[in-house]
PDB file of C-alpha atoms in Angstrom:
ATOM      1  CA  MET P  80      97.437  74.944  99.137  1.00 63.00           C
ATOM      2  CA  ASN P  81      94.761  77.295 100.129  1.00 79.00           C
ATOM      3  CA  PRO P  82      94.699  76.736 103.699  1.00 82.00           C
ATOM      4  CA  LEU P  83      98.531  77.488 103.460  1.00 86.00           C
ATOM      5  CA  LEU P  84      97.774  81.014 101.803  1.00 90.00           C
ATOM      6  CA  SER P  85      94.713  81.874 104.580  1.00 90.00           C
ATOM      7  CA  ALA P  86      97.289  80.756 107.245  1.00 89.00           C
ATOM      8  CA  GLU P  87     100.130  82.980 105.670  1.00 90.00           C
ATOM      9  CA  MET P  88      97.619  86.045 105.330  1.00 93.00           C
ATOM     10  CA  LEU P  89      96.397  85.803 108.956  1.00 92.00           C
ATOM     11  CA  LYS P  90     100.128  85.776 110.044  1.00 91.00           C
ATOM     12  CA  LEU P  91     100.669  88.985 108.569  1.00 92.00           C
ATOM     13  CA  VAL P  92      97.505  90.638 109.304  1.00 92.00           C
ATOM     14  CA  ARG P  93      98.121  89.749 112.758  1.00 92.00           C
ATOM     15  CA  GLN P  94     101.562  91.804 112.511  1.00 92.00           C
ATOM     16  CA  PRO P  95      99.760  95.382 111.784  1.00 92.00           C
ATOM     17  CA  GLY P  96     103.356  97.003 112.200  1.00 93.00           C
ATOM     18  CA  ILE P  97     104.805  94.680 109.661  1.00 93.00           C
ATOM     19  CA  LEU P  98     102.186  95.047 107.376  1.00 94.00           C
ATOM     20  CA  PHE P  99     102.073  98.763 107.447  1.00 96.00           C
ATOM     21  CA  TRP P 100     105.596  99.555 107.453  1.00 95.00           C
ATOM     22  CA  GLY P 101     106.710  96.601 105.088  1.00 94.00           C
ATOM     23  CA  PHE P 102     103.992  96.921 102.366  1.00 96.00           C
ATOM     24  CA  LEU P 103     101.693  99.971 103.186  1.00 96.00           C
ATOM     25  CA  ALA P 104     104.045 102.852 104.067  1.00 96.00           C
ATOM     26  CA  VAL P 105     105.517 103.549 100.901  1.00 96.00           C
ATOM     27  CA  PRO P 106     102.357 103.976  98.685  1.00 96.00           C
ATOM     28  CA  VAL P 107     101.238 106.155 101.813  1.00 97.00           C
ATOM     29  CA  ALA P 108     104.112 108.469 101.757  1.00 95.00           C
ATOM     30  CA  ALA P 109     103.971 109.016  98.272  1.00 94.00           C
ATOM     31  CA  LEU P 110     100.412 110.026  98.437  1.00 95.00           C
ATOM     32  CA  LEU P 111     101.152 112.456 101.491  1.00 95.00           C
ATOM     33  CA  VAL P 112     103.975 113.845  99.399  1.00 94.00           C
ATOM     34  CA  LYS P 113     101.674 114.431  96.315  1.00 93.00           C
ATOM     35  CA  LEU P 114      99.132 115.964  98.632  1.00 93.00           C
ATOM     36  CA  VAL P 115     101.377 118.285 100.307  1.00 93.00           C
ATOM     37  CA  ILE P 116     102.885 119.436  96.910  1.00 90.00           C
ATOM     38  CA  ALA P 117      99.566 119.438  94.996  1.00 86.00           C
ATOM     39  CA  GLY P 118      98.001 121.686  97.895  1.00 86.00           C
ATOM     40  CA  PHE P 119     100.892 123.915  97.990  1.00 87.00           C
ATOM     41  CA  ILE P 120     100.576 124.474  94.254  1.00 82.00           C
ATOM     42  CA  TYR P 121      96.812 125.136  94.732  1.00 79.00           C
ATOM     43  CA  LEU P 122      97.260 127.565  97.557  1.00 81.00           C
ATOM     44  CA  ARG P 123      99.959 129.598  95.469  1.00 81.00           C
ATOM     45  CA  MET P 124      98.477 129.516  92.093  1.00 77.00           C
ATOM     46  CA  GLY P 125      94.645 128.942  92.659  1.00 68.00           C
ATOM     47  CA  ARG P 126      92.370 127.901  89.585  1.00 72.00           C
ATOM     48  CA  GLN P 127      94.605 126.829  86.167  1.00 73.00           C
ATOM     49  CA  SER P 128      93.603 126.124  83.138  1.00 69.00           C
ATOM     50  CA  GLY P 129      93.714 123.011  80.557  1.00 74.00           C
ATOM     51  CA  ASP P 130      93.088 119.172  81.389  1.00 79.00           C
ATOM     52  CA  VAL P 131      94.720 116.816  83.824  1.00 85.00           C
ATOM     53  CA  ASP P 132      95.197 113.265  82.558  1.00 86.00           C
ATOM     54  CA  VAL P 133      93.973 111.374  85.536  1.00 90.00           C
ATOM     55  CA  PHE P 134      95.528 107.787  84.454  1.00 92.00           C
ATOM     56  CA  LEU P 135      98.337 108.969  83.013  1.00 92.00           C
ATOM     57  CA  SER P 136      99.045 110.983  86.177  1.00 91.00           C
ATOM     58  CA  ALA P 137      98.479 107.784  87.950  1.00 93.00           C
ATOM     59  CA  ALA P 138     100.695 105.399  86.098  1.00 94.00           C
ATOM     60  CA  LYS P 139     103.628 107.977  86.418  1.00 93.00           C
ATOM     61  CA  SER P 140     102.864 107.424  90.268  1.00 93.00           C
ATOM     62  CA  LEU P 141     103.799 103.861  90.166  1.00 94.00           C
ATOM     63  CA  SER P 142     107.128 104.783  89.294  1.00 91.00           C
ATOM     64  CA  LEU P 143     107.494 104.454  93.312  1.00 90.00           C
ATOM     65  CA  SER P 144     108.590 100.579  92.712  1.00 89.00           C
ATOM     66  CA  GLY P 145     112.146 101.840  91.631  1.00 84.00           C
ATOM     67  CA  ASN P 146     112.731 104.335  94.747  1.00 87.00           C
ATOM     68  CA  SER P 147     115.546 102.898  96.686  1.00 86.00           C
ATOM     69  CA  LEU P 148     114.235 103.490 100.164  1.00 88.00           C
ATOM     70  CA  GLY P 149     110.595 102.087  98.840  1.00 91.00           C
ATOM     71  CA  HIS P 150     112.853  98.921  98.123  1.00 91.00           C
ATOM     72  CA  LEU P 151     114.087  98.940 101.881  1.00 91.00           C
ATOM     73  CA  LEU P 152     110.764  99.058 103.518  1.00 93.00           C
ATOM     74  CA  PHE P 153     109.389  96.564 101.216  1.00 95.00           C
ATOM     75  CA  ALA P 154     112.573  94.237 101.433  1.00 94.00           C
ATOM     76  CA  LEU P 155     111.660  94.340 105.153  1.00 94.00           C
ATOM     77  CA  GLY P 156     108.102  93.369 105.017  1.00 94.00           C
ATOM     78  CA  ILE P 157     109.086  90.350 102.584  1.00 96.00           C
ATOM     79  CA  ALA P 158     111.910  89.179 104.653  1.00 94.00           C
ATOM     80  CA  THR P 159     109.857  89.409 107.749  1.00 94.00           C
ATOM     81  CA  VAL P 160     107.154  86.640 106.212  1.00 94.00           C
ATOM     82  CA  PHE P 161     109.819  84.196 105.525  1.00 93.00           C
ATOM     83  CA  PHE P 162     112.320  84.614 108.145  1.00 92.00           C
ATOM     84  CA  LEU P 163     108.878  84.372 110.907  1.00 88.00           C
ATOM     85  CA  GLU P 164     109.414  80.678 110.838  1.00 87.00           C
ATOM     86  CA  TYR P 165     112.963  80.629 111.460  1.00 86.00           C
ATOM     87  CA  ARG P 166     112.708  83.025 114.273  1.00 85.00           C
ATOM     88  CA  TYR P 167     110.131  80.973 116.180  1.00 82.00           C
ATOM     89  CA  SER P 168     111.589  77.775 114.937  1.00 79.00           C
ATOM     90  CA  THR P 169     108.031  76.384 113.383  1.00 80.00           C
ATOM     91  CA  TRP P 170     109.204  74.999 110.184  1.00 80.00           C
ATOM     92  CA  ARG P 171     109.527  71.659 111.947  1.00 81.00           C
ATOM     93  CA  LEU P 172     105.736  71.666 112.347  1.00 79.00           C
ATOM     94  CA  LEU P 173     104.850  72.856 108.899  1.00 81.00           C
ATOM     95  CA  VAL P 174     107.417  70.681 106.833  1.00 76.00           C
ATOM     96  CA  PRO P 175     105.734  67.049 107.490  1.00 76.00           C
ATOM     97  CA  ARG P 176     102.324  68.436 106.684  1.00 81.00           C
ATOM     98  CA  HIS P 177     102.945  70.263 103.369  1.00 81.00           C
ATOM     99  CA  SER P 178     105.640  70.255 100.510  1.00 86.00           C
ATOM    100  CA  ARG P 179     108.514  72.511 100.331  1.00 88.00           C
ATOM    101  CA  VAL P 180     107.096  74.044  97.178  1.00 91.00           C
ATOM    102  CA  GLN P 181     104.139  74.755  98.702  1.00 91.00           C
ATOM    103  CA  LEU P 182     105.208  76.404 101.702  1.00 92.00           C
ATOM    104  CA  PHE P 183     107.658  78.358  99.841  1.00 94.00           C
ATOM    105  CA  ALA P 184     104.908  79.450  97.227  1.00 94.00           C
ATOM    106  CA  ALA P 185     102.738  80.437  99.858  1.00 94.00           C
ATOM    107  CA  LYS P 186     104.726  82.651 101.613  1.00 95.00           C
ATOM    108  CA  LEU P 187     105.871  84.262  98.034  1.00 96.00           C
ATOM    109  CA  LEU P 188     102.019  84.752  96.769  1.00 96.00           C
ATOM    110  CA  VAL P 189     101.210  86.526  99.972  1.00 96.00           C
ATOM    111  CA  CYS P 190     103.968  88.923  99.493  1.00 97.00           C
ATOM    112  CA  LEU P 191     103.195  89.389  95.560  1.00 97.00           C
ATOM    113  CA  ALA P 192      99.428  90.001  96.832  1.00 97.00           C
ATOM    114  CA  TRP P 193     100.110  92.766  99.413  1.00 97.00           C
ATOM    115  CA  LEU P 194     102.770  94.669  96.589  1.00 98.00           C
ATOM    116  CA  ALA P 195     100.170  94.229  94.447  1.00 98.00           C
ATOM    117  CA  PHE P 196      97.592  95.629  97.131  1.00 98.00           C
ATOM    118  CA  ALA P 197     100.329  98.424  97.915  1.00 97.00           C
ATOM    119  CA  LEU P 198     100.862  99.461  94.175  1.00 97.00           C
ATOM    120  CA  LEU P 199      96.691  99.732  93.483  1.00 98.00           C
ATOM    121  CA  LEU P 200      96.437 101.779  96.752  1.00 97.00           C
ATOM    122  CA  ALA P 201      99.282 104.133  95.193  1.00 96.00           C
ATOM    123  CA  ALA P 202      97.176 104.058  91.756  1.00 96.00           C
ATOM    124  CA  VAL P 203      93.821 104.765  93.355  1.00 96.00           C
ATOM    125  CA  GLY P 204      94.913 107.189  95.897  1.00 96.00           C
ATOM    126  CA  ASP P 205      96.742 109.224  92.965  1.00 95.00           C
ATOM    127  CA  ILE P 206      93.414 109.372  90.988  1.00 94.00           C
ATOM    128  CA  VAL P 207      91.411 110.544  93.701  1.00 94.00           C
ATOM    129  CA  LEU P 208      94.068 113.197  94.515  1.00 93.00           C
ATOM    130  CA  THR P 209      94.353 114.226  91.218  1.00 91.00           C
ATOM    131  CA  MET P 210      90.595 114.490  90.316  1.00 91.00           C
ATOM    132  CA  LEU P 211      90.088 116.476  93.852  1.00 90.00           C
ATOM    133  CA  PHE P 212      92.769 119.148  92.730  1.00 87.00           C
ATOM    134  CA  GLY P 213      91.458 119.003  88.834  1.00 85.00           C
ATOM    135  CA  VAL P 214      87.968 120.043  90.487  1.00 84.00           C
ATOM    136  CA  LEU P 215      89.409 122.508  92.890  1.00 82.00           C
ATOM    137  CA  GLN P 216      91.958 124.397  90.443  1.00 80.00           C
ATOM    138  CA  GLY P 217      88.915 124.462  87.661  1.00 77.00           C
ATOM    139  CA  GLN P 218      90.740 121.987  85.314  1.00 77.00           C
ATOM    140  CA  GLY P 219      89.006 119.424  83.098  1.00 77.00           C
ATOM    141  CA  LEU P 220      89.537 115.611  83.630  1.00 81.00           C
ATOM    142  CA  ASP P 221      90.671 113.667  80.900  1.00 81.00           C
ATOM    143  CA  ILE P 222      89.729 110.199  80.768  1.00 84.00           C
ATOM    144  CA  SER P 223      90.515 108.269  77.835  1.00 87.00           C
ATOM    145  CA  ALA P 224      91.305 104.517  76.867  1.00 90.00           C
ATOM    146  CA  SER P 225      94.980 105.050  76.008  1.00 90.00           C
ATOM    147  CA  SER P 226      95.774 106.565  79.249  1.00 90.00           C
ATOM    148  CA  LEU P 227      94.032 103.695  81.220  1.00 93.00           C
ATOM    149  CA  ILE P 228      96.059 101.041  78.921  1.00 94.00           C
ATOM    150  CA  ALA P 229      99.094 102.874  79.958  1.00 93.00           C
ATOM    151  CA  LEU P 230      98.214 102.661  83.613  1.00 95.00           C
ATOM    152  CA  VAL P 231      97.322  98.895  83.507  1.00 96.00           C
ATOM    153  CA  ALA P 232     100.678  98.483  81.765  1.00 95.00           C
ATOM    154  CA  ALA P 233     102.497 100.794  84.461  1.00 96.00           C
ATOM    155  CA  PHE P 234     100.900  98.593  86.855  1.00 97.00           C
ATOM    156  CA  GLY P 235     102.351  95.292  85.393  1.00 96.00           C
ATOM    157  CA  ILE P 236     106.128  96.760  85.302  1.00 96.00           C
ATOM    158  CA  ALA P 237     106.325  98.131  88.699  1.00 96.00           C
ATOM    159  CA  PHE P 238     104.865  94.771  90.006  1.00 97.00           C
ATOM    160  CA  LEU P 239     107.345  92.660  87.937  1.00 96.00           C
ATOM    161  CA  GLU P 240     110.289  95.059  89.275  1.00 95.00           C
ATOM    162  CA  LEU P 241     108.768  94.369  93.017  1.00 96.00           C
ATOM    163  CA  ALA P 242     108.313  90.654  92.306  1.00 97.00           C
ATOM    164  CA  VAL P 243     112.285  90.533  91.492  1.00 96.00           C
ATOM    165  CA  LEU P 244     112.702  92.237  94.900  1.00 95.00           C
ATOM    166  CA  ALA P 245     110.397  89.807  96.200  1.00 96.00           C
ATOM    167  CA  SER P 246     112.263  86.819  94.801  1.00 96.00           C
ATOM    168  CA  LEU P 247     115.618  88.311  95.980  1.00 95.00           C
ATOM    169  CA  ALA P 248     114.635  88.672  99.456  1.00 94.00           C
ATOM    170  CA  ALA P 249     113.031  85.000  99.991  1.00 95.00           C
ATOM    171  CA  LEU P 250     116.371  83.877  98.664  1.00 95.00           C
ATOM    172  CA  LEU P 251     118.803  85.492 100.840  1.00 94.00           C
ATOM    173  CA  VAL P 252     116.268  84.696 103.820  1.00 94.00           C
ATOM    174  CA  VAL P 253     116.418  81.313 103.181  1.00 93.00           C
ATOM    175  CA  ALA P 254     120.123  80.994 102.250  1.00 92.00           C
ATOM    176  CA  PHE P 255     120.827  82.880 105.403  1.00 91.00           C
ATOM    177  CA  ARG P 256     118.381  82.487 107.442  1.00 89.00           C
ATOM    178  CA  SER P 257     118.533  85.767 108.283  1.00 87.00           C
ATOM    179  CA  MET P 258     116.414  88.746 108.033  1.00 88.00           C
ATOM    180  CA  ILE P 259     119.282  91.359 107.667  1.00 88.00           C
ATOM    181  CA  ALA P 260     120.826  89.892 105.022  1.00 85.00           C
ATOM    182  CA  ALA P 261     117.731  90.123 102.854  1.00 86.00           C
ATOM    183  CA  VAL P 262     116.776  93.943 103.603  1.00 87.00           C
ATOM    184  CA  ILE P 263     120.240  95.353 103.168  1.00 87.00           C
ATOM    185  CA  PRO P 264     121.379  93.516  99.873  1.00 84.00           C
ATOM    186  CA  GLY P 265     118.043  94.522  98.402  1.00 80.00           C
ATOM    187  CA  PHE P 266     118.386  98.255  99.575  1.00 80.00           C
ATOM    188  CA  LEU P 267     121.747  98.526  98.011  1.00 82.00           C
ATOM    189  CA  LEU P 268     120.968  96.877  94.574  1.00 80.00           C
ATOM    190  CA  ALA P 269     118.714  99.644  94.284  1.00 78.00           C
ATOM    191  CA  ILE P 270     120.617 102.627  95.526  1.00 78.00           C
ATOM    192  CA  GLY P 271     123.989 100.955  93.688  1.00 75.00           C
ATOM    193  CA  SER P 272     122.013 101.173  90.601  1.00 75.00           C
ATOM    194  CA  THR P 273     121.610 104.808  90.866  1.00 72.00           C
ATOM    195  CA  LEU P 274     125.352 105.339  91.859  1.00 74.00           C
ATOM    196  CA  LEU P 275     126.308 103.222  88.657  1.00 73.00           C
ATOM    197  CA  GLN P 276     124.457 105.407  86.216  1.00 69.00           C
ATOM    198  CA  LEU P 277     125.639 108.658  87.847  1.00 68.00           C
ATOM    199  CA  TYR P 278     129.516 107.343  87.322  1.00 70.00           C
ATOM    200  CA  LEU P 279     128.959 105.306  84.329  1.00 65.00           C
ATOM    201  CA  GLY P 280     125.953 107.484  82.576  1.00 63.00           C
ATOM    202  CA  ALA P 281     124.647 105.894  79.384  1.00 64.00           C
ATOM    203  CA  ASP P 282     126.975 102.850  79.566  1.00 59.00           C
ATOM    204  CA  ALA P 283     125.306 101.563  82.765  1.00 62.00           C
ATOM    205  CA  ASP P 284     122.029 101.047  81.136  1.00 65.00           C
ATOM    206  CA  ARG P 285     123.459  98.021  79.389  1.00 71.00           C
ATOM    207  CA  LEU P 286     123.702  96.205  82.331  1.00 78.00           C
ATOM    208  CA  PRO P 287     121.225  93.877  82.867  1.00 84.00           C
ATOM    209  CA  LEU P 288     119.908  95.120  86.348  1.00 86.00           C
ATOM    210  CA  PRO P 289     116.127  94.892  87.409  1.00 89.00           C
ATOM    211  CA  GLY P 290     116.180  98.832  87.955  1.00 87.00           C
ATOM    212  CA  TYR P 291     117.616  99.303  84.436  1.00 86.00           C
ATOM    213  CA  ALA P 292     114.946  96.929  82.933  1.00 90.00           C
ATOM    214  CA  ALA P 293     112.214  98.384  84.535  1.00 91.00           C
ATOM    215  CA  GLN P 294     113.102 101.835  83.733  1.00 89.00           C
ATOM    216  CA  ASP P 295     113.684 100.751  79.948  1.00 90.00           C
ATOM    217  CA  LEU P 296     110.191  99.955  80.150  1.00 93.00           C
ATOM    218  CA  ARG P 297     108.606 102.915  81.688  1.00 92.00           C
ATOM    219  CA  ASP P 298     110.614 104.760  79.243  1.00 90.00           C
ATOM    220  CA  TRP P 299     109.180 103.087  76.547  1.00 92.00           C
ATOM    221  CA  LEU P 300     105.480 103.584  78.106  1.00 91.00           C
ATOM    222  CA  LEU P 301     105.591 106.904  79.240  1.00 89.00           C
ATOM    223  CA  ALA P 302     108.547 108.813  77.583  1.00 83.00           C
ATOM    224  CA  GLY P 303     108.624 107.329  73.869  1.00 79.00           C
ATOM    225  CA  GLY P 304     111.736 104.886  74.679  1.00 78.00           C
ATOM    226  CA  THR P 305     112.406 102.395  72.013  1.00 84.00           C
ATOM    227  CA  PRO P 306     110.425  99.103  71.801  1.00 89.00           C
ATOM    228  CA  VAL P 307     113.789  96.980  71.612  1.00 90.00           C
ATOM    229  CA  ALA P 308     115.031  98.169  74.842  1.00 87.00           C
ATOM    230  CA  ALA P 309     111.336  97.599  76.593  1.00 90.00           C
ATOM    231  CA  MET P 310     111.479  94.394  75.147  1.00 93.00           C
ATOM    232  CA  ILE P 311     115.243  93.444  76.561  1.00 92.00           C
ATOM    233  CA  GLY P 312     113.718  95.113  79.918  1.00 91.00           C
ATOM    234  CA  ALA P 313     111.164  92.549  80.177  1.00 94.00           C
ATOM    235  CA  ALA P 314     113.116  89.694  79.210  1.00 96.00           C
ATOM    236  CA  VAL P 315     115.489  90.801  81.886  1.00 94.00           C
ATOM    237  CA  LEU P 316     112.928  91.128  84.793  1.00 96.00           C
ATOM    238  CA  PHE P 317     111.317  87.833  83.922  1.00 96.00           C
ATOM    239  CA  GLY P 318     114.737  86.188  84.091  1.00 96.00           C
ATOM    240  CA  TRP P 319     115.566  87.707  87.472  1.00 95.00           C
ATOM    241  CA  PHE P 320     112.552  86.608  88.710  1.00 97.00           C
ATOM    242  CA  CYS P 321     112.649  83.221  87.274  1.00 96.00           C
ATOM    243  CA  VAL P 322     116.358  82.423  88.253  1.00 97.00           C
ATOM    244  CA  LEU P 323     115.761  83.865  91.957  1.00 96.00           C
ATOM    245  CA  THR P 324     112.629  82.204  92.669  1.00 96.00           C
ATOM    246  CA  GLY P 325     114.160  78.593  91.239  1.00 96.00           C
ATOM    247  CA  LEU P 326     117.304  79.438  93.386  1.00 96.00           C
ATOM    248  CA  GLY P 327     115.301  80.296  96.407  1.00 95.00           C
ATOM    249  CA  LEU P 328     113.146  77.051  95.894  1.00 95.00           C
ATOM    250  CA  ALA P 329     116.193  74.914  95.432  1.00 94.00           C
ATOM    251  CA  VAL P 330     117.737  76.095  98.387  1.00 93.00           C
ATOM    252  CA  PHE P 331     114.959  76.037 100.554  1.00 92.00           C
ATOM    253  CA  SER P 332     113.971  72.289  99.734  1.00 89.00           C
ATOM    254  CA  ARG P 333     117.812  70.896 100.744  1.00 88.00           C
ATOM    255  CA  GLN P 334     117.640  72.819 103.999  1.00 84.00           C
ATOM    256  CA  GLN P 335     117.192  70.401 107.108  1.00 81.00           C
ATOM    257  CA  LEU P 336     114.597  71.870 108.989  1.00 75.00           C
ATOM    258  CA  ALA P 337     113.363  69.148 111.144  1.00 62.00           C
ATOM    259  CA  SER P 338     114.729  71.273 114.073  1.00 58.00           C
ATOM    260  CA  GLU P 339     114.050  74.585 112.597  1.00 53.00           C
TER     261      GLU P 339
END
């Protein structure tokens, strides 16, 4: 399994364009936006009073996992990892040497690893910027254990939300052998959830969709939401991930790949 993981990681690293736009562009863009906004506030208002909670700010920044455009770019990166073997017809070289479970799991784990790195980059970058502008504005830096726990929990929520996206993209690429078939539905699921919420209001929150489930968890963590809704949200996200991953593996295990 380790050689497979190393090989998949090497394939992705050798495609810097896909690696950046598919996994790193979203956190980099989020940090640039924060830099511009914080810089503008500093130039207009100068020094300010009060303390700034470093870890809590980073926890809030991880809500980028629910961004529709972010889903589009992340889905592009994930789909590319799975589509590569179909594009170059190299499955026939890999299937005789490794089990289908190992092949599927290696690609999914590499995607999850880079998604986790993207979230880590967003969190660390936000911490650095918050501390930098806090010092420039003369504010105190509030660093507490409770905020650190909130940051870790927010990271877990964001990672689980993106893991669902990864399993969905993997399933669609394997089922349709097409990258577009994975990228567009992943984007539409995110933006469709937003549109449903606009039209249906609070009634839309009852739908077991990943975006609503993740938002329920974030509301509980950061905005005083109900624990029951958070527990249901966690169950919904785990359910989506397990079902989509299982379906993807089932479809992949039955595919004829001798000539792919």
